[in-house]
Coordinates of C-alpha atoms in Angstrom, one line a residue:
Chain F
M357 CA 39.6 -2.0 -17.3
I358 CA 37.2 0.8 -18.2
A359 CA 33.8 1.3 -16.5
A360 CA 31.0 3.8 -16.4
T361 CA 31.2 5.9 -13.3
L362 CA 28.6 8.0 -11.5
D363 CA 30.0 10.7 -9.2
G364 CA 26.9 10.9 -7.1
R365 CA 26.2 14.4 -8.2
G366 CA 24.6 13.7 -11.6
G367 CA 28.0 13.3 -13.4
L368 CA 28.6 10.2 -15.5
R369 CA 31.9 9.4 -17.3
V370 CA 34.0 6.5 -18.5
A371 CA 37.0 5.9 -16.2
E372 CA 39.8 3.4 -15.7
H373 CA 39.3 1.1 -12.7
A374 CA 41.4 -1.7 -11.4
R375 CA 39.9 -5.1 -12.5
P376 CA 37.8 -6.3 -9.5
V377 CA 39.1 -9.2 -7.4
P378 CA 36.5 -11.9 -6.5
A379 CA 36.0 -12.3 -2.8
S380 CA 35.4 -15.6 -1.1
G381 CA 32.6 -17.5 -2.8
E382 CA 32.6 -15.1 -5.8
A383 CA 33.3 -15.3 -9.5
L384 CA 35.0 -12.9 -11.8
I385 CA 32.9 -12.3 -14.9
R386 CA 33.9 -10.8 -18.2
V387 CA 30.9 -8.7 -19.3
L388 CA 29.6 -9.3 -22.8
A389 CA 26.7 -6.9 -22.8
A390 CA 24.9 -4.7 -20.3
G391 CA 21.6 -2.9 -20.3
I392 CA 20.6 0.5 -19.1
C393 CA 17.6 0.4 -16.8
S394 CA 15.3 3.2 -15.6
T395 CA 16.8 2.6 -12.2
D396 CA 20.2 3.6 -13.6
L397 CA 18.7 6.9 -14.8
E398 CA 17.2 7.4 -11.3
L399 CA 20.6 6.6 -9.7
R400 CA 22.2 9.3 -11.7
K401 CA 19.6 11.7 -10.5
G402 CA 20.4 10.8 -6.9
Y403 CA 18.3 7.8 -6.0
M404 CA 20.0 5.7 -3.3
G405 CA 22.8 8.3 -3.1
F406 CA 24.8 5.9 -5.3
A407 CA 28.3 6.8 -6.5
G408 CA 30.5 4.3 -8.4
I409 CA 30.0 1.8 -11.2
P410 CA 26.2 1.4 -12.0
G411 CA 24.7 -1.4 -14.0
H412 CA 22.7 -4.5 -12.9
E413 CA 21.5 -6.0 -16.2
F414 CA 24.3 -8.0 -17.8
V415 CA 25.4 -11.2 -19.6
G416 CA 28.9 -12.3 -19.1
V417 CA 31.4 -15.2 -19.2
V418 CA 32.8 -16.6 -15.9
V419 CA 36.6 -16.3 -16.2
D420 CA 37.6 -17.1 -12.6
A421 CA 36.1 -18.1 -9.2
T422 CA 37.3 -18.5 -5.6
V423 CA 35.3 -21.7 -5.2
P424 CA 35.0 -24.7 -7.5
T425 CA 32.2 -24.2 -10.0
D426 CA 31.1 -25.8 -13.3
L427 CA 30.3 -22.3 -14.6
L428 CA 33.9 -21.5 -15.5
G429 CA 33.8 -20.5 -19.2
A430 CA 30.0 -20.5 -19.2
R431 CA 27.8 -17.6 -20.3
V432 CA 25.8 -16.4 -17.3
V433 CA 23.4 -13.9 -15.9
G434 CA 23.4 -13.0 -12.2
E435 CA 20.8 -12.2 -9.5
I436 CA 21.7 -8.8 -8.3
N437 CA 21.2 -9.1 -4.5
A438 CA 24.1 -10.6 -2.6
G439 CA 23.0 -11.6 0.9
C440 CA 24.8 -12.6 4.1
A441 CA 23.8 -16.3 3.6
A442 CA 23.0 -16.5 7.3
C443 CA 19.9 -14.5 8.2
S444 CA 16.3 -15.7 8.1
Y445 CA 15.7 -14.1 4.7
C446 CA 18.8 -15.7 3.1
R447 CA 17.9 -19.0 4.6
E448 CA 14.4 -18.8 2.9
G449 CA 15.9 -18.0 -0.5
L450 CA 15.0 -14.3 -0.1
E451 CA 18.6 -12.9 -0.3
R452 CA 16.9 -9.9 -2.1
H453 CA 15.6 -8.9 1.4
C454 CA 18.7 -9.6 3.4
P455 CA 19.2 -6.5 5.6
K456 CA 23.0 -6.8 5.1
R457 CA 22.8 -7.3 1.3
S458 CA 24.7 -5.5 -1.4
V459 CA 23.0 -4.9 -4.7
L460 CA 24.9 -5.0 -8.0
G461 CA 25.4 -1.4 -9.2
I462 CA 22.9 0.0 -6.7
L463 CA 24.1 -0.6 -3.1
N464 CA 27.6 -1.2 -1.8
R465 CA 28.6 -3.2 -4.9
S466 CA 30.2 -2.1 -8.2
G467 CA 28.0 -2.8 -11.1
A468 CA 28.2 -4.3 -14.6
L469 CA 28.7 -1.2 -16.8
A470 CA 32.3 -2.4 -16.8
E471 CA 34.6 -4.8 -18.6
Y472 CA 34.6 -7.1 -15.5
V473 CA 32.3 -7.6 -12.6
T474 CA 32.2 -9.9 -9.5
L475 CA 29.2 -11.7 -7.9
P476 CA 28.8 -14.6 -5.6
V477 CA 28.8 -17.9 -7.6
R478 CA 25.4 -18.8 -6.1
N479 CA 23.9 -15.7 -7.7
L480 CA 24.8 -16.9 -11.2
H481 CA 22.6 -18.8 -13.7
R482 CA 23.8 -20.5 -16.9
V483 CA 22.3 -19.0 -20.0
P484 CA 20.8 -21.8 -22.2
A485 CA 22.6 -22.3 -25.5
D486 CA 19.6 -21.3 -27.6
V487 CA 19.1 -18.0 -25.7
T488 CA 21.0 -15.2 -27.4
T489 CA 23.0 -12.7 -25.4
D490 CA 20.6 -10.0 -26.5
R491 CA 17.6 -11.9 -25.1
A492 CA 19.4 -13.1 -21.9
L493 CA 20.2 -9.5 -21.1
F494 CA 16.5 -9.2 -20.1
T495 CA 16.6 -11.9 -17.5
E496 CA 16.7 -9.5 -14.6
P497 CA 13.8 -7.2 -15.7
V498 CA 11.8 -10.3 -16.9
A499 CA 12.3 -11.7 -13.4
A500 CA 11.1 -8.4 -11.9
A501 CA 8.0 -8.8 -14.0
F502 CA 7.5 -12.4 -12.9
E503 CA 7.7 -11.1 -9.3
V504 CA 4.2 -9.8 -9.8
L505 CA 2.9 -13.3 -10.3
E506 CA 4.7 -14.4 -7.1
Q507 CA 2.8 -11.7 -5.1
V508 CA -0.7 -11.5 -6.4
R509 CA -3.3 -13.9 -7.9
V510 CA -3.9 -12.9 -11.5
Q511 CA -6.6 -15.6 -12.2
G512 CA -7.1 -14.6 -15.8
G513 CA -9.0 -11.5 -15.1
R514 CA -8.7 -8.0 -16.5
V515 CA -5.5 -6.2 -15.5
L516 CA -4.4 -2.6 -16.1
V517 CA -0.7 -1.8 -16.6
L518 CA 0.3 1.8 -16.2
G519 CA 3.4 2.6 -18.1
D520 CA 4.8 1.7 -21.5
G521 CA 8.4 1.7 -20.5
K522 CA 10.7 -1.3 -20.4
L523 CA 9.3 -2.8 -17.2
G524 CA 5.7 -2.0 -18.1
Q525 CA 6.1 -3.8 -21.4
L526 CA 7.5 -6.9 -19.8
V527 CA 4.9 -6.9 -17.0
A528 CA 2.2 -6.7 -19.6
R529 CA 3.6 -9.6 -21.5
V530 CA 4.2 -11.8 -18.4
L531 CA 0.6 -11.1 -17.2
D532 CA -0.6 -12.1 -20.7
L533 CA 1.3 -15.4 -20.4
A534 CA -0.4 -15.9 -17.1
G535 CA -3.8 -15.6 -18.8
A536 CA -4.8 -12.1 -17.9
E537 CA -6.7 -9.7 -20.2
V538 CA -4.2 -6.8 -20.2
T539 CA -4.8 -3.1 -20.9
V540 CA -1.7 -0.9 -21.1
I541 CA -1.8 2.9 -20.7
G542 CA 1.3 4.7 -21.9
R543 CA 2.5 8.0 -23.1
H544 CA 4.0 7.0 -26.4
A545 CA 2.1 5.5 -29.4
R546 CA 5.4 4.3 -30.8
K547 CA 6.2 2.3 -27.6
L548 CA 2.7 0.9 -27.5
A549 CA 2.6 -0.2 -31.1
P550 CA 4.2 -3.6 -30.7
L551 CA 1.9 -4.4 -27.8
R552 CA -1.1 -3.4 -29.9
A553 CA 0.2 -5.5 -32.8
D554 CA 0.2 -8.5 -30.4
G555 CA -3.4 -8.0 -29.4
F556 CA -3.0 -6.0 -26.2
A557 CA -5.5 -3.2 -25.5
T558 CA -3.4 0.0 -25.5
L559 CA -4.3 3.6 -24.7
V560 CA -2.2 6.7 -25.2
A561 CA -2.6 9.0 -22.2
G562 CA -3.9 12.4 -23.1
R563 CA -5.0 11.2 -26.6
D564 CA -7.3 8.3 -26.0
A565 CA -10.2 8.3 -23.5
P566 CA -9.1 6.7 -20.3
P567 CA -10.9 3.6 -18.9
P568 CA -13.8 4.3 -16.5
A569 CA -12.7 5.2 -13.0
H570 CA -12.3 2.4 -10.5
S571 CA -12.9 -0.3 -13.2
F572 CA -9.9 -2.7 -12.6
R573 CA -9.5 -5.2 -9.7
L574 CA -5.7 -5.2 -10.4
V575 CA -3.5 -2.3 -11.5
I576 CA 0.2 -2.6 -12.0
E577 CA 2.0 0.7 -11.6
A578 CA 5.1 0.8 -13.7
T579 CA 5.1 4.5 -14.7
G580 CA 8.5 5.3 -13.3
S581 CA 6.8 8.5 -12.1
P582 CA 6.3 9.8 -8.5
D583 CA 2.6 10.3 -9.3
G584 CA 2.1 6.6 -10.4
L585 CA 0.2 5.6 -7.2
E586 CA -2.2 8.5 -7.6
Q587 CA -2.8 7.4 -11.2
A588 CA -3.4 3.8 -10.2
L589 CA -5.8 4.9 -7.4
R590 CA -8.0 6.5 -10.1
F591 CA -8.5 3.1 -11.9
V592 CA -8.5 0.5 -9.1
Q593 CA -11.7 -0.9 -7.8
P594 CA -12.6 -0.6 -4.1
R595 CA -10.9 -3.6 -2.4
G596 CA -8.7 -3.9 -5.4
T597 CA -4.9 -4.3 -5.6
I598 CA -2.2 -2.0 -6.9
V599 CA 1.2 -3.5 -7.5
L600 CA 3.8 -0.7 -7.1
K601 CA 6.8 -1.2 -9.4
S602 CA 8.4 2.3 -9.7
T603 CA 11.3 3.4 -7.5
C604 CA 11.8 7.1 -8.0
A605 CA 14.1 9.7 -6.6
G606 CA 12.2 12.5 -4.8
A607 CA 9.0 12.8 -2.7
R608 CA 5.6 14.0 -3.8
P609 CA 2.7 15.3 -1.8
M610 CA 0.2 12.5 -1.6
N611 CA -3.2 12.0 0.1
L612 CA -3.5 8.4 1.1
A613 CA -7.2 8.7 2.2
P614 CA -8.4 6.9 -0.9
V615 CA -6.3 3.9 0.0
V616 CA -8.1 3.7 3.3
V617 CA -11.6 4.6 2.2
D618 CA -11.6 2.1 -0.7
E619 CA -9.6 -0.4 1.3
V620 CA -7.1 -0.8 -1.5
T621 CA -4.1 -3.1 -1.1
V622 CA -0.8 -1.7 -2.3
V623 CA 1.9 -4.2 -2.9
G624 CA 5.5 -3.1 -3.4
S625 CA 7.3 -5.3 -5.9
R626 CA 11.0 -5.3 -6.8
C627 CA 13.3 -8.0 -7.9
G628 CA 12.0 -11.5 -8.9
P629 CA 13.0 -15.1 -9.4
F630 CA 15.5 -15.8 -12.3
A631 CA 14.4 -19.4 -12.9
P632 CA 10.9 -18.8 -14.4
A633 CA 12.3 -15.8 -16.3
L634 CA 15.1 -17.8 -18.0
E635 CA 12.6 -20.6 -18.7
A636 CA 10.2 -18.2 -20.4
L637 CA 13.0 -16.7 -22.4
A638 CA 14.4 -20.2 -23.4
R639 CA 10.9 -21.3 -24.6
G640 CA 10.6 -18.1 -26.8
R641 CA 7.4 -17.1 -24.9
L642 CA 9.0 -13.7 -24.6
R643 CA 11.1 -11.9 -27.2
P644 CA 12.2 -8.8 -25.3
E645 CA 15.2 -8.3 -27.5
D646 CA 12.7 -6.7 -29.9
T647 CA 12.7 -3.7 -27.6
I648 CA 16.4 -2.9 -28.1
D649 CA 16.3 0.5 -29.7
A650 CA 20.0 1.4 -29.6
R651 CA 23.4 -0.1 -29.1
F652 CA 26.6 1.6 -28.0
P653 CA 30.1 0.5 -27.1
L654 CA 30.8 0.9 -23.3
A655 CA 33.2 3.8 -24.1
E656 CA 30.1 5.8 -25.3
V657 CA 28.1 5.3 -22.2
E658 CA 27.4 9.0 -21.8
R659 CA 25.8 9.1 -25.2
A660 CA 24.0 5.8 -24.3
F661 CA 22.4 7.4 -21.2
E662 CA 21.4 10.4 -23.2
V663 CA 19.5 8.2 -25.7
A664 CA 18.1 6.1 -22.9
E665 CA 16.6 9.2 -21.4
S666 CA 14.9 10.3 -24.7
P667 CA 11.2 10.0 -24.9
G668 CA 9.9 6.9 -26.8
I669 CA 13.2 4.9 -26.4
R670 CA 13.0 1.5 -24.9
K671 CA 16.1 -0.6 -24.2
V672 CA 19.6 0.7 -24.8
L673 CA 22.3 -1.9 -24.8
L674 CA 26.0 -1.5 -24.2
E675 CA 28.3 -3.8 -26.1
V676 CA 31.2 -4.5 -23.7
S677 CA 33.2 -7.3 -25.2
A678 CA 32.9 -9.9 -28.0
Chain T
M405 CA -35.1 19.1 16.4
I406 CA -31.6 20.4 17.3
A407 CA -28.5 19.1 15.6
A408 CA -24.8 19.8 15.4
T409 CA -24.0 21.5 12.1
L410 CA -20.7 21.9 10.2
D411 CA -20.7 24.7 7.7
G412 CA -17.9 23.2 5.6
R413 CA -15.5 26.0 6.4
G414 CA -14.4 25.0 9.9
G415 CA -17.5 26.3 11.6
L416 CA -19.6 24.2 14.0
R417 CA -22.8 25.2 15.8
V418 CA -26.0 23.8 17.1
A419 CA -29.0 24.6 14.9
E420 CA -32.6 23.8 14.5
H421 CA -33.4 21.3 11.7
A422 CA -36.6 19.7 10.5
R423 CA -37.0 16.2 11.9
P424 CA -35.8 13.9 9.1
V425 CA -38.4 11.8 7.2
P426 CA -37.4 8.2 6.6
A427 CA -37.2 7.3 2.9
S428 CA -38.4 4.0 1.4
G429 CA -36.9 1.1 3.5
E430 CA -35.6 3.4 6.2
A431 CA -36.3 3.8 9.9
L432 CA -36.5 7.0 12.0
I433 CA -34.4 6.7 15.1
R434 CA -34.4 8.8 18.2
V435 CA -30.8 9.2 19.2
L436 CA -29.9 8.3 22.8
A437 CA -26.2 9.0 22.7
A438 CA -23.6 9.8 20.1
G439 CA -19.8 9.7 20.0
I440 CA -17.3 12.1 18.5
C441 CA -14.8 10.3 16.3
S442 CA -11.4 11.5 15.0
T443 CA -13.1 11.5 11.6
D444 CA -15.5 14.1 12.8
L445 CA -12.6 16.3 13.8
E446 CA -11.1 15.8 10.3
L447 CA -14.5 16.6 8.7
R448 CA -14.5 19.9 10.5
K449 CA -11.0 20.6 9.1
G450 CA -12.3 20.0 5.6
Y451 CA -11.9 16.2 5.0
M452 CA -14.4 15.0 2.4
G453 CA -15.7 18.6 1.9
F454 CA -18.5 17.7 4.2
A455 CA -21.1 20.3 5.3
G456 CA -24.2 19.4 7.3
I457 CA -24.9 17.2 10.4
P458 CA -21.9 15.0 11.3
G459 CA -21.9 12.0 13.5
H460 CA -21.7 8.3 12.7
E461 CA -21.4 6.6 16.1
F462 CA -24.8 6.4 17.9
V463 CA -27.2 4.4 19.9
G464 CA -30.9 5.1 19.4
V465 CA -34.4 3.8 19.6
V466 CA -36.4 3.0 16.4
V467 CA -39.6 5.2 16.5
D468 CA -40.9 4.7 13.0
A469 CA -40.1 2.8 9.8
T470 CA -41.4 2.8 6.2
V471 CA -41.2 -1.0 6.1
P472 CA -42.4 -3.7 8.5
T473 CA -39.7 -4.4 11.1
D474 CA -39.5 -6.0 14.5
L475 CA -37.1 -3.3 15.6
L476 CA -39.8 -0.7 16.4
G477 CA -39.1 0.4 19.9
A478 CA -35.8 -1.5 20.0
R479 CA -32.5 0.0 21.0
V480 CA -30.2 -0.2 17.9
V481 CA -26.9 0.7 16.4
G482 CA -26.4 1.2 12.7
E483 CA -23.9 0.4 10.0
I484 CA -23.0 3.7 8.5
N485 CA -22.8 2.9 4.7
A486 CA -26.1 2.9 2.9
G487 CA -25.7 1.2 -0.5
C488 CA -27.8 1.0 -3.6
A489 CA -28.7 -2.7 -2.8
A490 CA -28.3 -3.5 -6.5
C491 CA -24.6 -3.4 -7.4
S492 CA -22.1 -6.2 -7.1
Y493 CA -20.7 -4.8 -3.9
C494 CA -24.1 -4.6 -2.3
R495 CA -25.0 -8.1 -3.4
E496 CA -21.8 -9.4 -1.8
G497 CA -22.7 -7.7 1.5
L498 CA -20.1 -5.0 0.9
E499 CA -22.5 -2.0 1.0
R500 CA -19.6 -0.1 2.5
H501 CA -17.9 -0.1 -1.0
C502 CA -21.0 0.6 -3.1
P503 CA -20.0 3.4 -5.5
K504 CA -23.4 5.0 -5.0
R505 CA -23.4 4.7 -1.2
S506 CA -24.2 7.5 1.2
V507 CA -22.3 7.4 4.5
L508 CA -23.9 8.5 7.8
G509 CA -22.6 12.0 8.7
I510 CA -19.8 11.7 6.2
L511 CA -21.1 11.6 2.6
N512 CA -24.5 12.7 1.3
R513 CA -26.3 11.6 4.5
S514 CA -27.1 13.6 7.6
G515 CA -25.4 12.2 10.7
A516 CA -26.3 11.3 14.2
L517 CA -25.2 14.4 16.2
A518 CA -28.9 15.2 16.2
E519 CA -32.1 14.3 18.1
Y520 CA -33.3 12.1 15.2
V521 CA -31.5 10.3 12.4
T522 CA -32.7 8.0 9.6
L523 CA -31.0 4.9 8.2
P524 CA -32.1 1.9 6.1
V525 CA -33.7 -0.7 8.3
R526 CA -31.2 -3.3 6.9
N527 CA -28.4 -1.3 8.4
L528 CA -29.7 -1.6 12.0
H529 CA -28.6 -4.1 14.6
R530 CA -30.5 -4.7 17.9
V531 CA -28.3 -3.9 20.9
P532 CA -28.4 -6.9 23.3
A533 CA -30.2 -6.1 26.6
D534 CA -27.0 -6.6 28.7
V535 CA -25.0 -4.2 26.6
T536 CA -25.2 -0.7 28.1
T537 CA -25.8 2.3 25.8
D538 CA -22.3 3.6 26.7
R539 CA -20.7 0.3 25.6
A540 CA -22.9 -0.1 22.5
L541 CA -21.8 3.4 21.4
F542 CA -18.5 1.8 20.4
T543 CA -19.9 -0.8 18.0
E544 CA -18.9 1.2 14.9
P545 CA -15.3 1.8 16.0
V546 CA -15.0 -1.8 17.4
A547 CA -16.2 -3.0 14.0
A548 CA -13.6 -0.9 12.3
A549 CA -11.0 -2.6 14.6
F550 CA -12.4 -6.1 13.7
E551 CA -12.0 -5.1 10.0
V552 CA -8.2 -5.7 10.5
L553 CA -8.9 -9.3 11.3
E554 CA -11.0 -9.6 8.1
Q555 CA -8.1 -8.4 6.0
V556 CA -4.8 -9.8 7.3
R557 CA -3.8 -13.0 9.1
V558 CA -2.7 -12.3 12.6
Q559 CA -1.7 -15.8 13.5
G560 CA -0.7 -14.9 17.1
G561 CA 2.5 -13.2 16.2
R562 CA 4.0 -9.9 17.3
V563 CA 2.1 -6.8 16.1
L564 CA 2.9 -3.2 16.4
V565 CA 0.1 -0.6 16.8
L566 CA 1.0 3.0 16.1
G567 CA -1.3 5.4 17.8
D568 CA -2.9 5.5 21.3
G569 CA -6.1 7.2 20.1
K570 CA -9.5 5.8 20.3
L571 CA -9.1 3.5 17.2
G572 CA -5.5 2.5 18.1
Q573 CA -6.7 1.4 21.5
L574 CA -9.5 -0.7 20.1
V575 CA -7.3 -2.2 17.4
A576 CA -4.8 -3.2 20.1
R577 CA -7.5 -4.9 22.2
V578 CA -9.1 -6.7 19.2
L579 CA -5.7 -8.0 18.1
D580 CA -5.0 -9.2 21.6
L581 CA -8.3 -11.1 21.6
A582 CA -7.1 -12.7 18.3
G583 CA -4.0 -13.9 20.1
A584 CA -1.4 -11.4 18.9
E585 CA 1.4 -10.2 21.1
V586 CA 0.7 -6.4 20.8
T587 CA 3.1 -3.4 21.3
V588 CA 1.5 0.0 21.2
I589 CA 3.4 3.2 20.5
G590 CA 1.6 6.4 21.5
R591 CA 2.2 10.0 22.4
H592 CA 0.4 10.1 25.8
A593 CA 1.4 8.1 28.9
R594 CA -2.1 8.8 30.2
K595 CA -3.8 7.2 27.3
L596 CA -1.4 4.2 27.3
A597 CA -1.7 3.6 31.0
P598 CA -4.9 1.4 30.8
L599 CA -3.3 -0.7 28.1
R600 CA -0.2 -1.1 30.1
A601 CA -2.2 -2.1 33.2
D602 CA -3.8 -4.8 31.0
G603 CA -0.4 -6.3 30.1
F604 CA 0.2 -4.6 26.7
A605 CA 3.7 -3.5 25.9
T606 CA 3.5 0.3 25.5
L607 CA 6.0 2.9 24.5
V608 CA 5.7 6.7 24.7
A609 CA 7.1 8.2 21.5
G610 CA 9.9 10.6 22.2
R611 CA 10.4 9.3 25.8
D612 CA 10.9 5.6 25.5
A613 CA 13.5 4.0 23.1
P614 CA 11.6 2.9 20.0
P615 CA 11.6 -0.8 18.9
P616 CA 14.4 -1.8 16.5
A617 CA 13.9 -0.7 12.9
H618 CA 12.1 -3.2 10.7
S619 CA 11.3 -5.6 13.5
F620 CA 7.6 -6.2 13.0
R621 CA 5.9 -8.4 10.4
L622 CA 2.6 -6.5 10.9
V623 CA 2.2 -2.9 11.8
I624 CA -1.2 -1.2 12.2
E625 CA -1.1 2.5 11.5
A626 CA -3.8 4.3 13.6
T627 CA -1.9 7.5 14.3
G628 CA -4.5 9.8 12.7
S629 CA -1.5 11.7 11.3
P630 CA -0.5 12.2 7.6
D631 CA 3.0 10.9 8.5
G632 CA 1.6 7.6 9.8
L633 CA 2.7 5.6 6.8
E634 CA 6.3 6.8 7.1
Q635 CA 6.4 5.9 10.8
A636 CA 5.0 2.5 9.9
L637 CA 7.7 1.9 7.2
R638 CA 10.4 2.4 9.9
F639 CA 9.2 -0.5 11.9
V640 CA 7.8 -3.0 9.3
Q641 CA 10.0 -5.9 8.1
P642 CA 10.8 -6.4 4.5
R643 CA 7.8 -8.3 2.9
G644 CA 5.8 -7.3 6.0
T645 CA 2.3 -5.7 6.1
I646 CA 1.1 -2.3 7.1
V647 CA -2.6 -1.8 7.8
L648 CA -3.5 1.8 7.2
K649 CA -6.3 3.0 9.3
S650 CA -6.0 6.8 9.4
T651 CA -8.0 9.0 7.1
C652 CA -6.6 12.5 7.2
A653 CA -7.3 15.9 5.6
G654 CA -4.3 17.2 3.6
A655 CA -1.5 15.7 1.6
R656 CA 2.1 15.2 2.7
P657 CA 5.3 14.7 0.6
M658 CA 6.1 11.1 0.7
N659 CA 8.7 8.9 -0.9
L660 CA 7.2 5.5 -1.6
A661 CA 10.5 3.8 -2.7
P662 CA 10.8 1.9 0.6
V663 CA 7.4 0.2 -0.1
V664 CA 8.8 -1.0 -3.4
V665 CA 12.4 -1.9 -2.2
D666 CA 11.2 -3.8 0.8
E667 CA 8.1 -5.2 -1.0
V668 CA 5.9 -4.1 1.8
T669 CA 2.1 -4.6 1.5
V670 CA 0.0 -1.7 2.5
V671 CA -3.7 -2.5 3.2
G672 CA -6.2 0.3 3.5
S673 CA -8.8 -0.5 6.2
R674 CA -12.0 1.3 7.1
C675 CA -15.4 0.2 8.3
G676 CA -15.9 -3.3 9.5
P677 CA -18.5 -5.9 10.3
F678 CA -20.9 -5.1 13.2
A679 CA -21.8 -8.7 14.1
P680 CA -18.5 -9.8 15.6
A681 CA -18.1 -6.3 17.2
L682 CA -21.5 -6.6 19.0
E683 CA -20.7 -10.2 20.0
A684 CA -17.4 -9.2 21.6
L685 CA -19.1 -6.3 23.4
A686 CA -22.0 -8.5 24.6
R687 CA -19.5 -11.1 26.0
G688 CA -17.7 -8.3 27.9
R689 CA -14.4 -9.2 26.1
L690 CA -14.0 -5.5 25.4
R691 CA -15.0 -2.7 27.8
P692 CA -14.4 0.4 25.6
E693 CA -16.8 2.5 27.8
D694 CA -13.7 2.8 30.1
T695 CA -12.3 5.3 27.6
I696 CA -15.2 7.8 27.9
D697 CA -13.4 10.8 29.2
A698 CA -16.1 13.4 29.0
R699 CA -19.9 13.7 28.5
F700 CA -21.8 16.7 27.2
P701 CA -25.4 17.4 26.2
L702 CA -25.9 17.8 22.5
A703 CA -26.6 21.5 23.0
E704 CA -22.9 21.8 24.1
V705 CA -21.4 20.2 21.1
E706 CA -19.0 23.0 20.4
R707 CA -17.5 22.5 23.8
A708 CA -17.5 18.8 23.3
F709 CA -15.5 19.1 20.0
E710 CA -13.0 21.4 21.9
V711 CA -12.5 18.8 24.5
A712 CA -12.3 16.0 22.0
E713 CA -9.4 17.9 20.3
S714 CA -7.4 18.2 23.5
P715 CA -4.3 16.1 23.8
G716 CA -4.8 13.0 26.0
I717 CA -8.5 12.9 25.7
R718 CA -10.1 9.6 24.5
K719 CA -13.8 9.3 23.8
V720 CA -16.2 12.2 24.2
L721 CA -19.9 11.3 24.4
L722 CA -22.9 13.4 23.6
E723 CA -26.0 12.6 25.6
V724 CA -28.9 13.4 23.3
S725 CA -32.0 12.0 25.0
A726 CA -33.0 9.8 27.9

């Protein structure tokens, strides 16, 4: 099969790989489509020291499994953390924090920018018939957005989202579903336009006047930038909460005294639950497929990454098989 | 009167100042004794850009007031944040987060390393007769330790305290009172000895084997060092909590990805409630006066700062008047 391959030194190319063999408890999945996430762009820059096949957003069809499953032939999406199934985290349903976990296309597990991928059967979720493959492709990032609701109480108040990228957009919409009054600050009027059209308060950084300092009880940092926390600290109220969503390569000098002086709570937030994400997608409460700005065949993954890195571009999709 | 004076460029000297005049609602307090806190050492290095009279730990006697008060002649301690009394924070009893606040010896308000100091009468608490001035001097830092209990649930579990300084010691003891099983990692066997004698698990960094990585659900960072958060991230469990207590001058390159990946909650923690602190001191449940390692008259404040900055020294007290 062919697959996108990172060499761990910034290089990306399409290469021939052996078709993966599902281990005990795993399924073999033929990939229909895969998405390029900001984390993939960071991986290429050196985040996590990853080399191999990237990709953790996918929709596929189960073609084989080493355990009995009613998912054979079904269209599925997959949770990306594969735990040991034995530790206290796995037993609490928090495989995503298992210390021995592998993570699809990120840590010790080949990813989905490939014709075939393997995952434990217990990680897979059937895609409802009325959810298109384009829409289902967003299950993982929508789940990451729903994770915010698992971690902090939103209570219908005013919330600031920093970042108009893929994740920031989804977080804004999920918070809106939860009843929050959402303001989004981004860098690109074009990216913000659909949010503005749907009634969100939007501000273009550097063009529009920023909100007053320290005026939000809850700030979601989804800038994808190492200075995201500093930006968030400018807007959060004393005793307020910042949810930190960006994982970035590289370190940045940072003065944490404002966190202490203002007694701010900073909550790291990563992967989330697939079930509420799929439900919201099935009900049509989110239409993230509107943010697909470009499509490429897998063989053109290098070009797809280039486009994904361009300013103002939201989701780039790879069409892998029909 | 004489007072310690920071020139904002690292200089510290004793100088003559006019005796302060209490403003509306304020009391004039004759200072009996004052403590040197790590924050004072940081202020001298440039933290907060402070110039003037430092000092926020004191015990004094009320000698005048611009409003009627039964505290005239009483021995008092004082909450250090003076709010506007009108904003939403002040109305909720959170003067310490009032955006217009002054802070004794830290922000827009002359401090207590002086013969006289002024504070709003509502900031003052009478010292119970059976609490010595030496012990009462610790009310402010003990309150800062109690603040941790206001912010996180301790629930009697295992807790790691990083730092064997003045605040780390108090936090360890307050957590112990709350039923936690406390381990303290410090740099100085001498500072840790009293904790060890009282049954705390103590470890000397660089000498003893550290605890396993990611083995504590709750870590209190009281190192006073800009790398304190990184140290705490080594020991906190995924989905665990770090309480950040250190306010330091200067910024340090920091990679926040572990906060996101492990979904750690970081809670900034500063000043706390005086009432439970005074109650614990009155009941003899804490005997922080045991950590007074040196005493100087106010006129020798330069020498006192020198000693306070020496490795292994805990509290340095200034005797101001009898």
